[in-house]
C-alpha positions as MATLAB code, in Angstrom:
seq = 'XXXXXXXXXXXXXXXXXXXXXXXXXXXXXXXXXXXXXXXXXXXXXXXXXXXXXXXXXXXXXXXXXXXXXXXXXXXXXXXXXXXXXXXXXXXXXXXXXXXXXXXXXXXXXXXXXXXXXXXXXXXXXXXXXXXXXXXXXXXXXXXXXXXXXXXXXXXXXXXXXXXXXXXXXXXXXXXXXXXXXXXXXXXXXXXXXXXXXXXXXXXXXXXXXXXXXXXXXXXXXXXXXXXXXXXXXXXXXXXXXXXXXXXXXXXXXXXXXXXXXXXXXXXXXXXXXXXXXXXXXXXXXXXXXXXXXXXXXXXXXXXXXXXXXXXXXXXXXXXXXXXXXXXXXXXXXXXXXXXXXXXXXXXXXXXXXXXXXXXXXXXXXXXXXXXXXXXXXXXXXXXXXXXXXXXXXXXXXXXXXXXXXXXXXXXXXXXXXXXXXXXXXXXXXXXXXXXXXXXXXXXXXXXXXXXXXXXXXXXXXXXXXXXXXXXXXXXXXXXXXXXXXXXXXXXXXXXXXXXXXXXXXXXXXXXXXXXXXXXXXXXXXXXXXXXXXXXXXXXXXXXXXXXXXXXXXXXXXXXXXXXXXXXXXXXXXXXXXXXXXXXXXXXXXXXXXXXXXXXXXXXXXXXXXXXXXXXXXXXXXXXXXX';
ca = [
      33.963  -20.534  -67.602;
      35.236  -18.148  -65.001;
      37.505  -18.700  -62.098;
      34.553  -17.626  -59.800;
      32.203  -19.936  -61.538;
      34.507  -22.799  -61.004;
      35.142  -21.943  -57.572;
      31.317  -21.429  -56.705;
      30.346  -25.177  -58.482;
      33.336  -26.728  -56.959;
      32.528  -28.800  -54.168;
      35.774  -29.049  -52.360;
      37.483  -25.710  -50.773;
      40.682  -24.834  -50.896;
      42.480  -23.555  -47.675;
      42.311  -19.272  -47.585;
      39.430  -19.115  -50.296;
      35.670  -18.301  -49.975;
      32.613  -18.175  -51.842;
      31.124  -15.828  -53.628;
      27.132  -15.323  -54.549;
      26.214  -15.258  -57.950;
      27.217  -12.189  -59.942;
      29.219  -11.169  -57.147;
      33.484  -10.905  -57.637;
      34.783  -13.142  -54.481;
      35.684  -11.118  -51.531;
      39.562  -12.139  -51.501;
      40.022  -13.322  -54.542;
      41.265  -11.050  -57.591;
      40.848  -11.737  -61.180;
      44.400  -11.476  -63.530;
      44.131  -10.926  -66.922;
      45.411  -14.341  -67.474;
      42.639  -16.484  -65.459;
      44.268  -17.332  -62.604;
      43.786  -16.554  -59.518;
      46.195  -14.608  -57.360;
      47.074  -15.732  -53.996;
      45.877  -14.561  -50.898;
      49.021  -13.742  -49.151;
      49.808  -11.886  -51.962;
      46.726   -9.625  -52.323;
      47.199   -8.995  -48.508;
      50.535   -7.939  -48.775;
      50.266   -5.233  -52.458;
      46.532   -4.263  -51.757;
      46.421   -3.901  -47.518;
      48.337   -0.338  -47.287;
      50.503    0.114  -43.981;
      48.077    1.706  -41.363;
      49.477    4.605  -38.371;
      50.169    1.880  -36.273;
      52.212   -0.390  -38.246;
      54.569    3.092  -39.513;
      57.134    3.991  -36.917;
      57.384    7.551  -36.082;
      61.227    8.859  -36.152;
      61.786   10.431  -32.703;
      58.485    9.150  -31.332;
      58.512    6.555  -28.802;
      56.020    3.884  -29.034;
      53.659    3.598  -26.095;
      54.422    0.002  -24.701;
      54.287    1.249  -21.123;
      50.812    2.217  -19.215;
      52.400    5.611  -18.522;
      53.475    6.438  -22.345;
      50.223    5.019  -23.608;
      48.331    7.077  -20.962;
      50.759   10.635  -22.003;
      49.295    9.487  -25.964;
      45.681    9.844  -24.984;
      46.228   12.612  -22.758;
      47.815   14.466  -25.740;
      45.141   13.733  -27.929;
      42.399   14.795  -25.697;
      44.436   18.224  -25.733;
      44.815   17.984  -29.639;
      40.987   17.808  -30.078;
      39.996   20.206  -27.164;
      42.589   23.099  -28.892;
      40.683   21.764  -32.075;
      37.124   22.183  -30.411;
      37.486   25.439  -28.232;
      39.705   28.184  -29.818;
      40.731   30.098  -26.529;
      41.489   26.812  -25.241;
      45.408   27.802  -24.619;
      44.356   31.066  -23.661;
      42.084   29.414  -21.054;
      44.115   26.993  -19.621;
      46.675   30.148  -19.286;
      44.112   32.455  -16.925;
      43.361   29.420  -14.974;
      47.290   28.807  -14.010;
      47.140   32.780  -13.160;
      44.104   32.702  -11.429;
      45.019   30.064   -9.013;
      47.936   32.433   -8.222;
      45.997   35.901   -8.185;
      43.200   34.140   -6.065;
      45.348   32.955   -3.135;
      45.020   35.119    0.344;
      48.340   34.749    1.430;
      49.824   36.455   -1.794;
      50.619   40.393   -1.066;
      49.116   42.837   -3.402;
      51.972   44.004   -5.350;
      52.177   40.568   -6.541;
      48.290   40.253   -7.097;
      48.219   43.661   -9.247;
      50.688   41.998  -11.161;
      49.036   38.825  -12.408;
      45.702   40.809  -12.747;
      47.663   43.259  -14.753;
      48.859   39.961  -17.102;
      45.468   38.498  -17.479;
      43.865   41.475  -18.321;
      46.951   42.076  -20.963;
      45.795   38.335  -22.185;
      42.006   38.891  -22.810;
      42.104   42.355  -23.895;
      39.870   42.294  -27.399;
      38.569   39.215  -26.568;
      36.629   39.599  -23.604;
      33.011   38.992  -24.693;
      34.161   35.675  -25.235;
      36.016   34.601  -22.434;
      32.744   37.067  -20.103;
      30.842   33.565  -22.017;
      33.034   31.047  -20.685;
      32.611   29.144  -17.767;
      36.770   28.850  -16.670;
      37.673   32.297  -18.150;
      34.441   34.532  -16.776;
      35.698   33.498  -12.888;
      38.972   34.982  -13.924;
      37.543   38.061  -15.855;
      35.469   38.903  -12.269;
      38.304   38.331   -9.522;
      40.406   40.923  -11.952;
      37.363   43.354  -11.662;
      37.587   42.473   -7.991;
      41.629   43.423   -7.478;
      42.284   45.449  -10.701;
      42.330   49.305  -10.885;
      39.560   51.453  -11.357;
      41.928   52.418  -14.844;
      41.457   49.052  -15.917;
      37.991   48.102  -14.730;
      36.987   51.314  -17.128;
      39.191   49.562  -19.850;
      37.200   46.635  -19.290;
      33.894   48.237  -18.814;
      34.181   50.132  -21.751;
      34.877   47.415  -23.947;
      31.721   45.131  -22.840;
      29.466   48.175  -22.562;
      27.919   47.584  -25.966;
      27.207   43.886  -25.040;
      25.871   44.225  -21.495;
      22.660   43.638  -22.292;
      23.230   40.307  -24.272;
      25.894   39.174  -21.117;
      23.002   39.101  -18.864;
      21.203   36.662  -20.136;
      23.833   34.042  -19.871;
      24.505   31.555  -17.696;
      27.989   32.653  -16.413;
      28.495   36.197  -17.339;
      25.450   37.406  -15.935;
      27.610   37.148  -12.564;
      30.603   39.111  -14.297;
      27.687   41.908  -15.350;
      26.906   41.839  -11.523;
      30.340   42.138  -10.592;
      31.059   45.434  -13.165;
      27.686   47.172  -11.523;
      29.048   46.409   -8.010;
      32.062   48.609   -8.899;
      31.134   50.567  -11.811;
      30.797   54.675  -11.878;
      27.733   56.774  -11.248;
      28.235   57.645  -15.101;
      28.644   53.875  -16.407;
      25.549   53.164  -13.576;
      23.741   55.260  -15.848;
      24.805   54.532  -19.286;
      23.682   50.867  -18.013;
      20.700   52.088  -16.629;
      19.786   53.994  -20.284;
      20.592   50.819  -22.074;
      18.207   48.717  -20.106;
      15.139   50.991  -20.852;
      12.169   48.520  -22.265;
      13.939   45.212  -20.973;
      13.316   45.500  -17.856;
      10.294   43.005  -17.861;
      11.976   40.836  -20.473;
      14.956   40.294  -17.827;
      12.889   39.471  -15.105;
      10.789   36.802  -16.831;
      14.404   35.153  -17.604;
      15.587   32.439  -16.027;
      19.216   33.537  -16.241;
      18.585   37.610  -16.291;
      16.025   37.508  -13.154;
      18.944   36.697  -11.118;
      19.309   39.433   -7.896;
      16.509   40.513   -5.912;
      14.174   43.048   -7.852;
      13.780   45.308   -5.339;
      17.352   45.814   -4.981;
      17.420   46.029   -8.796;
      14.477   49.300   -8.407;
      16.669   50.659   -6.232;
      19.948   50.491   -8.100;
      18.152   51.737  -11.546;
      15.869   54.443   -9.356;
      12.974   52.402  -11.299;
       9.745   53.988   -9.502;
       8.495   50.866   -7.748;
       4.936   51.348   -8.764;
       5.491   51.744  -12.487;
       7.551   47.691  -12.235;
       4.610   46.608  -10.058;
       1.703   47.300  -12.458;
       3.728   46.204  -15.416;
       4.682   42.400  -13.559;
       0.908   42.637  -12.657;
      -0.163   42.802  -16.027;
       2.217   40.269  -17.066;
       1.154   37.861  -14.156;
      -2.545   38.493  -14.379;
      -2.989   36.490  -17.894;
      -0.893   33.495  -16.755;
      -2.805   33.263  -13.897;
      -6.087   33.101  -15.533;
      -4.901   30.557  -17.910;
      -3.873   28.901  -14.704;
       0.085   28.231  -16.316;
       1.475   28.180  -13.251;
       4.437   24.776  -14.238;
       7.561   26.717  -15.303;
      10.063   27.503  -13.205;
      10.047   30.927  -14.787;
       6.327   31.749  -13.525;
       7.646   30.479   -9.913;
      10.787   32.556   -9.495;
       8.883   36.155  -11.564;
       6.088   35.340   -8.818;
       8.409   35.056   -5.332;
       9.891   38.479   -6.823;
       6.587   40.098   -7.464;
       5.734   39.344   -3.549;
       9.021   40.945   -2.217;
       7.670   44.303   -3.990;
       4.182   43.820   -3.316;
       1.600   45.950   -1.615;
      -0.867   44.146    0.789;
      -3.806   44.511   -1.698;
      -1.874   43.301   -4.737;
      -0.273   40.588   -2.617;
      -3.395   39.427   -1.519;
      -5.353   39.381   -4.875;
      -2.659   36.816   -6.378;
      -2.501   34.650   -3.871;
      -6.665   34.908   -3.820;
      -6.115   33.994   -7.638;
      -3.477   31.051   -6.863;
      -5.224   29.128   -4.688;
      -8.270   27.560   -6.589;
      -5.202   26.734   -8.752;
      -3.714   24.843   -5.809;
      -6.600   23.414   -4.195;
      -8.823   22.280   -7.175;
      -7.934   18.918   -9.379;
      -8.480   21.156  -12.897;
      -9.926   24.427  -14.124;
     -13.522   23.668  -14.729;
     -14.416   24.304  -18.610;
     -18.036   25.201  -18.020;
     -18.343   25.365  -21.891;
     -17.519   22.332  -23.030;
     -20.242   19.494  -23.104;
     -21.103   17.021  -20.908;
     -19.614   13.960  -23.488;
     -16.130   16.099  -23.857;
     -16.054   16.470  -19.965;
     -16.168   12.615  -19.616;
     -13.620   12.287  -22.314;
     -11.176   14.339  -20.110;
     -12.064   12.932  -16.987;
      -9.494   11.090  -16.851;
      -6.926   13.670  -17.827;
      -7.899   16.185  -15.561;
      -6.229   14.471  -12.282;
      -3.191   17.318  -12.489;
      -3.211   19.277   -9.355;
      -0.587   22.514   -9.928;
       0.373   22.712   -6.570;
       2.046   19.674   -7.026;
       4.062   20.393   -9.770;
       4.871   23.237   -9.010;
       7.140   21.152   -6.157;
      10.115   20.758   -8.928;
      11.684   24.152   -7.706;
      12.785   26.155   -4.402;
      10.906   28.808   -5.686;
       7.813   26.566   -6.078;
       7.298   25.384   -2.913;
       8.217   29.106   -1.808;
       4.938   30.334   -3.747;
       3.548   26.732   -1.999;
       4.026   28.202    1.361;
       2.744   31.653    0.898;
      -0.915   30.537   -0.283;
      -0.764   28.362    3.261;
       0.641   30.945    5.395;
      -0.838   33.965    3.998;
      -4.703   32.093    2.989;
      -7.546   31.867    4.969;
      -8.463   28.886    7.477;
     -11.450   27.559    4.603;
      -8.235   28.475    1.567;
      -5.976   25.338    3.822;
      -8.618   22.818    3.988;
      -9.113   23.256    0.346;
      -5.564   22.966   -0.576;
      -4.958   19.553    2.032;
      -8.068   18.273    0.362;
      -6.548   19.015   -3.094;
      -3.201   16.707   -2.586;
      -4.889   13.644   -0.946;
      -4.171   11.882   -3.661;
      -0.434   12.808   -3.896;
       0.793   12.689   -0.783;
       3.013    9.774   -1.491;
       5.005   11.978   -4.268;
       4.760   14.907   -2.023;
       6.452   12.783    0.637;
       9.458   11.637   -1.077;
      10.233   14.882   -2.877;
      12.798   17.285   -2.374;
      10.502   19.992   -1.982;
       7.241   18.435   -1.685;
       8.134   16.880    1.446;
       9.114   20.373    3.003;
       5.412   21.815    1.668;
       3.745   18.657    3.751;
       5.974   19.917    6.955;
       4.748   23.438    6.035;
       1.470   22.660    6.231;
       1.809   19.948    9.370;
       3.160   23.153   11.429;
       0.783   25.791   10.142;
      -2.841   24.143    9.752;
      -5.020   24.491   12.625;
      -7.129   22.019   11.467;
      -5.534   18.659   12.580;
      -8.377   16.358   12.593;
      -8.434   16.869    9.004;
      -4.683   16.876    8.797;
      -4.364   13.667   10.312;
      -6.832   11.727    8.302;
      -5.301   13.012    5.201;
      -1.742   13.392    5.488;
      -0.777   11.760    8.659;
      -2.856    7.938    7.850;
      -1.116    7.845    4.802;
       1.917    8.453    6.311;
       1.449    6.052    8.641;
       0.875    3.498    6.080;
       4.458    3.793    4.433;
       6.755    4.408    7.922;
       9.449    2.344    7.230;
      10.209    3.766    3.782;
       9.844    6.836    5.326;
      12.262    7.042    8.376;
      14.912    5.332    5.522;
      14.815    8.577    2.764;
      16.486   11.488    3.011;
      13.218   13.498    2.056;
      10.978   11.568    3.842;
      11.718   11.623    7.204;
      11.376   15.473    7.000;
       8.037   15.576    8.015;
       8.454   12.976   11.206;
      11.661   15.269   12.377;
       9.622   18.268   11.762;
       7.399   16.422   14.546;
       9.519   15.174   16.881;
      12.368   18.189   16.458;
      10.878   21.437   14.681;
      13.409   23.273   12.720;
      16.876   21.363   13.754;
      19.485   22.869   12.343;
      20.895   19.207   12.099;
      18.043   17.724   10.086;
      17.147   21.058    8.197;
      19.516   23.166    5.368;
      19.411   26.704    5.977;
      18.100   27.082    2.530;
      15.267   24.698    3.762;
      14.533   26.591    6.907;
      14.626   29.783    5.114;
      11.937   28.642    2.723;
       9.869   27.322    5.822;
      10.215   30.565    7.429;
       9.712   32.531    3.804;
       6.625   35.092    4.029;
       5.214   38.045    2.005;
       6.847   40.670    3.816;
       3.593   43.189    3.293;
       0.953   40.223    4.574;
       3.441   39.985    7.821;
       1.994   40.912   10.952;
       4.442   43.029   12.208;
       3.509   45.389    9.136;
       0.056   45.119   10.434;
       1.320   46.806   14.049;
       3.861   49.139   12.188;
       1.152   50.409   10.045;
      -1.174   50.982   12.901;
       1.719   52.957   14.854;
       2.252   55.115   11.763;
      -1.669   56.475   11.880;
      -1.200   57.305   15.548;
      -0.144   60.327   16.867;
       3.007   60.986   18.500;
       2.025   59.973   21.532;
       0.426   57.159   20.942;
       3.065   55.670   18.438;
       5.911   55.619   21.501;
       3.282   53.689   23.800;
       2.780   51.027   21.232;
       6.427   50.713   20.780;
       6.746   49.996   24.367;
       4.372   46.927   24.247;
       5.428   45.869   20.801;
       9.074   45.994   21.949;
       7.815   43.978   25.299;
       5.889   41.521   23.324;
       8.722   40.751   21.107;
      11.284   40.040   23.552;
       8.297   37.617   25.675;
       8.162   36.027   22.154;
      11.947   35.328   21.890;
      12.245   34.581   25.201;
       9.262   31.635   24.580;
      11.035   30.154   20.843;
      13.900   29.239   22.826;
      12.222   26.300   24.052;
       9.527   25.406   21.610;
       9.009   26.613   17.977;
       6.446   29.664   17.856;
       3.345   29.144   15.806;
       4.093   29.891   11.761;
       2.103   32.961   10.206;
      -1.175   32.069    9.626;
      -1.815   29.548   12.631;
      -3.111   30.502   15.837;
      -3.119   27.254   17.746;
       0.017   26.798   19.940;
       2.806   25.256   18.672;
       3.570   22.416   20.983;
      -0.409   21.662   21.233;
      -0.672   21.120   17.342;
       2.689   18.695   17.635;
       1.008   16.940   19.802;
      -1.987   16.437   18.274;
      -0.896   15.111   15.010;
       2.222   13.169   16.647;
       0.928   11.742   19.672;
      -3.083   11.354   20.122;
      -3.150   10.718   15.945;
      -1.085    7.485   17.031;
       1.606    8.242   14.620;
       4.161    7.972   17.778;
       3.124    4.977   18.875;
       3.713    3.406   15.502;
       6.799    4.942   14.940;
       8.297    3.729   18.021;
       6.854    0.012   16.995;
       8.863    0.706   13.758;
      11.857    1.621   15.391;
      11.867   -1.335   17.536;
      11.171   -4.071   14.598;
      14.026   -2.349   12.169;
      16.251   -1.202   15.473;
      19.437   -2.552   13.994;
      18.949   -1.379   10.436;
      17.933    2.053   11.257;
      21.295    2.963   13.264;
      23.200    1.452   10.684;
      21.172    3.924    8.131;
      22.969    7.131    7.572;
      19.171    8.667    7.867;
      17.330    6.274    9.795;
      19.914    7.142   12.743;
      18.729   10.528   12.768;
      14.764    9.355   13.843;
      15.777    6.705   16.124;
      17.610    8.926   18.101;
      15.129   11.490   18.055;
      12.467    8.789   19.103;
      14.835    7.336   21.492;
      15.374   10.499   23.659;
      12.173   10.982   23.767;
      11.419   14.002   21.130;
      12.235   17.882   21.861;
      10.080   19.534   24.639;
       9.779   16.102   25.696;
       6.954   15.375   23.592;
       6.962   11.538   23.895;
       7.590   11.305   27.444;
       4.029   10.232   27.799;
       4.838    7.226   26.153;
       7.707    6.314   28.266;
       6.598    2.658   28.163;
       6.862    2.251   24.789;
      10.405    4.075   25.032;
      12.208    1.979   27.372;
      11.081   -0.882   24.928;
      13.058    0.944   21.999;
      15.934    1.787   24.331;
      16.019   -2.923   25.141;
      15.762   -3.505   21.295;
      18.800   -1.238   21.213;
      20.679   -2.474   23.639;
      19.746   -6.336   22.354;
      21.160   -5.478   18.840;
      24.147   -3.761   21.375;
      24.624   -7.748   23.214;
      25.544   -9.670   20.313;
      29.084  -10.825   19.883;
      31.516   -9.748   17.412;
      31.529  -11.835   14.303;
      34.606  -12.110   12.233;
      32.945  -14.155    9.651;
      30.104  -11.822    9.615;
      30.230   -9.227    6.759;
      27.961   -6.147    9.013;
      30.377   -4.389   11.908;
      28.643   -4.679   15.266;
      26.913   -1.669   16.354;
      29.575   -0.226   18.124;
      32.143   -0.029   15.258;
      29.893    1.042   12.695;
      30.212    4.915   11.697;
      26.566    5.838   12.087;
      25.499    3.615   14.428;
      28.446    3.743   16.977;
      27.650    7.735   16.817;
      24.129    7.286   17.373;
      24.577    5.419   20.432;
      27.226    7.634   21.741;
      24.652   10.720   21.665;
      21.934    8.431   22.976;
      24.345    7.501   26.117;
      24.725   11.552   26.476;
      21.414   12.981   26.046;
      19.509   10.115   27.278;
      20.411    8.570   31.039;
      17.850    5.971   30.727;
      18.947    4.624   28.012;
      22.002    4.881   29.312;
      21.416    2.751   32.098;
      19.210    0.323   29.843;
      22.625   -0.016   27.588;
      25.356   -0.793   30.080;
      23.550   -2.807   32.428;
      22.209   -5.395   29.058;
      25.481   -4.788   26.779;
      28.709   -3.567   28.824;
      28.535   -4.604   32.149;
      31.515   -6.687   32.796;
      32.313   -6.528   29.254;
      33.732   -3.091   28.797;
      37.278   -3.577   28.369;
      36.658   -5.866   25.268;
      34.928   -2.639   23.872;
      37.721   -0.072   25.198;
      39.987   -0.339   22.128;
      39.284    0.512   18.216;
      36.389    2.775   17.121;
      33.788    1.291   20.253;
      36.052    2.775   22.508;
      34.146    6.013   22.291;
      30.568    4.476   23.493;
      32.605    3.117   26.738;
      33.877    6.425   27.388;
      30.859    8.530   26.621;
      29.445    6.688   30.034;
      31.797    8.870   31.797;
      31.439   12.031   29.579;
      27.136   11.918   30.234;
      26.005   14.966   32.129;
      24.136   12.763   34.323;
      25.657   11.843   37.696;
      23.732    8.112   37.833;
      25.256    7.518   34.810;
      28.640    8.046   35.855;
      28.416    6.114   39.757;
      26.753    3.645   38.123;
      29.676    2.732   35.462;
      32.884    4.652   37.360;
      34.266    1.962   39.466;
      34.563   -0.445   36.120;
      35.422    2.425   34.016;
      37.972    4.733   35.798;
      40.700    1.953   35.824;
      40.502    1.914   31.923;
      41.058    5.413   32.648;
      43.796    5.192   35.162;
      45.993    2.583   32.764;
      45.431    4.869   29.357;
      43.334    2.975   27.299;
      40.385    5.045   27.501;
      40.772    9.104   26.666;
      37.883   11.299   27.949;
      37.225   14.111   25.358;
      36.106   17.514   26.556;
      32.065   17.776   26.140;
      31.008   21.303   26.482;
];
């Protein structure tokens, strides 16, 4: 009988020794040629072979210390990245240069030198460090400062792979870089070797980058022959109604910057059944396959077409630029999404689109503005949601809008524009009668500017008056008044809210143009629940800062004491009033002295002679308000 059969039968264990299943050899145990069984220590010690770790290094210092243990990983992060990347020393060698070369206080001698050392570096390798992401930023500030001897060198060398360059993600900026300063003859050896890609590069999502029509002009492309080729690219798409990719939304904002007003207006004629109808009907299937995809056929394109800039900038073309009948259809077509729309990046700026460019705002309001109504409090609280109520109560702030989101708001088909209507009418005058339309044009124009500066002129496509739409859907809707019950239930957690701040205040002063003056009532009710929140005491034990020490909110009510005297008053008489030097030290101290900034003379008498000897003894410092 076997050792292992012994041990597996025996029913007491000895210390260090296991089991083993049948016709298995035990897992430390090892079989001699003479029966026994070897120790375990032993085993360990001849058949365990000395690991990394356990051999010391000559001249290698063990990392005991957080430091030399953090030096060991940092040096094998390095070991694998040379190991991964193969211009990874090369690399990290441009980027030490390029923080030099890149500086503005360096003189140019200097500069000319590094550029003339990197360039020395990535000579015969420069179509792969044009690919990399590090090494392609050097590559184009060396185009930038180099020669014109060595921007040929460089030219030449990625001349053959120009084509391929712009199509990638970051040397299609070095290719734009080399045109900016290349020759007329390299202009035109590019030019030759872009014959028959042209369409291929706009359809890209990398190689579409520039504006086509400065790309017709550059190439001398005649601008007809790229139309009717992107038309008969576009037509098919549109009739299949594949209107999703991000591809399809950027190739169709640059078709409508090189549009004529006939071919403008038949796509966007084409694109808005898309946008205003649930599905494409399939009048050939049968009636039992149509309830199959009943269900399925809830898509709307418009909406998801939302998940790009240039999306919501085709969005707000086929509402600007369609027909009164085309915007009913395409508010009817999101009822169901408005929700989505609301809290999306891009949705929620295609619901204040069409909020200050549809006439119709009876159907507006029980669409778009109900449901909104229904989900306030989320809504003032999101950083996307709250667009549409500030597009309400403050059109177009620069403070609440990006320029990238006004520009897309403001975004139109430059042939469907109106003032190409008038030009186009001048040009078909005579002489005469072209310099007396000037005259009025010019006239009109300057009434029109003169009339933005204090309310937000009526988008393309609507006709109704600006402040009389804003009012319609924000104040006889009854949106206000619910917003203003909102703000006064959640008063304290909106100014603490780094976006709810921004439609309290707006509330709170009353709108721009004041549009909610008429519910002045309701306003001096927000401006107590304010100052309320304002009277409690300061709580060490309490975890929240009072309102007056908190970043947002201590801002908030600082610009509410300066743009708004009522409130003003409301505040100091409830809150401060005999308690202002316990507030004149530490972050409050600048909503005490804002009482004393306010343009309002009231304001001022009415908290000077408690104020002023704060003043006097130091502990308050007025800022100059301009």
């Amino acid at each position: 009988m076997d050792s292992a059969g012994d041990l597996g039968s025996s029913k007491k264990r000895k210390r260090g020794t296991a089991t083993a299943k049948e016709g298995e050899k035990p897992r430390f145990l090892k079989q001699s040629k003479s029966a026994g069984a070897i120790p375990f220590n032993k085993i360990r010690a001849k058949h365990l072979k000395p690991t990394e770790k356990d051999v010391a290094v000559p001249g290698k210092k063990e990392g005991n210390t957080p430091k030399e243990r953090r030096l060991a990983a940092k040096e094998k992060v390095e070991a694998r990245k040379i190991k991964r990347k193969p211009n990874y020393i090369l690399e990290k060698e441009l980027a030490s240069l390029w923080e030099k070369m890149r500086c503005y206080s360096i003189g140019k001698v200097e500069r000319s030198k590094l550029v003339s050392e990197a360039l020395q570096k990535m000579y015969g390798k420069l179509l792969e460090v044009a690919s990399s992401h590090v090494s392609a930023r050097v590559l184009q500030t060396c185009i930038k400062y180099g020669s014109q001897e060595e921007r040929n060198v460089v030219f030449e060398e990625l001349r053959p792979h120009l084509l391929t360059l712009s199509r990638k993600k970051y040397a299609v900026h070095l290719v734009k870089k080399l045109l900016d300063v290349a020759s007329k003859k390299q202009l035109e050896g590019f030019i030759s070797s872009l014959h028959g890609h042209v369409s291929f590069l706009i359809r890209h999502t990398v190689g579409s980058a520039g504006i086509l029509a400065d790309l017709i002009s550059k190439l001398k492309l005649q601008k007809s022959s790229v139309l009717q080729h992107m038309t008969s690219i576009i037509q098919p798409l549109l009739e299949k109604g594949i209107v999703d990719y991000s591809i399809i939304h950027a190739t169709l904002v640059e078709y409508f910057t090189i549009a004529d007003r006939s071919s403008a207006a038949d796509v966007i004629q084409q694109l808005l059944p898309l946008l205003s109808q649930e599905s494409v009907t399939d009048d050939g299937l049968h009636a039992s396959s149509k309830r199959k995809n009943k269900r399925r056929k809830t898509r709307i394109p418009l909406v998801s077409m939302m998940h790009t800039r240039d999306g919501l900038k085709v969005g707000i073309f086929c509402i600007k630029h369609g027909t009164a009948k085309d915007r009913k259809k395409i508010v009817k077509g999101i009822k169901d999404h408005i929700r989505k729309l609301a809290f999306d990046q891009y949705g929620s700026l295609l619901l204040s689109c069409i909020l200050s460019v549809v006439d119709d705002t009876k159907l507006v309001t029980k669409i778009i503005i109900r449901e909104l109504q229904s989900m306030l409090k989320e809504l003032v609280l999101d950083k996307n949601g709250r667009r549409p109520l500030l597009l309400l109560l403050h059109p177009q702030c620069h403070r609440y809008f990006t320029p990238d989101d006004l520009a897309c708001l403001n975004s139109t088909v430059p042939s469907l524009c109106t003032q190409d209507e008038k030009e186009e009418g001048a040009t078909e005058a005579g002489p005469e009668k072209i310099l007396e339309i000037d005259t009025e044009a010019i006239t009109t124009q300057n009434n029109k500017y003169n009339d933005s500066l204090k309310t937000m002129q009526s988008a393309v496509g609507g006709k109704k008056e600006a402040l009389v739409r804003r009012k319609e859907l924000l104040v006889e809707s009854g949106l206000a008044e619910c917003l203003i019950e909102t703000c006064i239930d959640t008063a304290d957690e909106l100014l603490r809210s780094n976006f709810g701040r921004e439609v309290i205040f707006e509330v709170a002063v009353g709108g721009s143009d004041g549009i909610l003056h008429s519910l002045s009532d309701r306003l001096a009710d927000l401006h107590k629940a304010i100052a309320t929140v304002a009277t409690f005491p300061k709580s060490e034990e309490s975890e929240a800062d009072h309102i007056f020490e908190n970043f947002h909110s201590s801002r908030t009510i600082r610009k509410l004491i300066l743009d708004s005297p009522s409130f003003a008053e409301t505040l100091w008489k409830m809150a401060l009033e005999g308690k202002s030097a316990n507030w004149a030290k530490g972050h409050s101290c600048k909503v005490v002295s804002a009482f004393l900034e306010s343009s309002e003379m009231s304001v001022r008498d009415l908290t000077k002679s408690e104020l002023q000897p704060l003043v006097d003894s130091g502990i308050i410092k007025l800022s100059d308000r301009k």
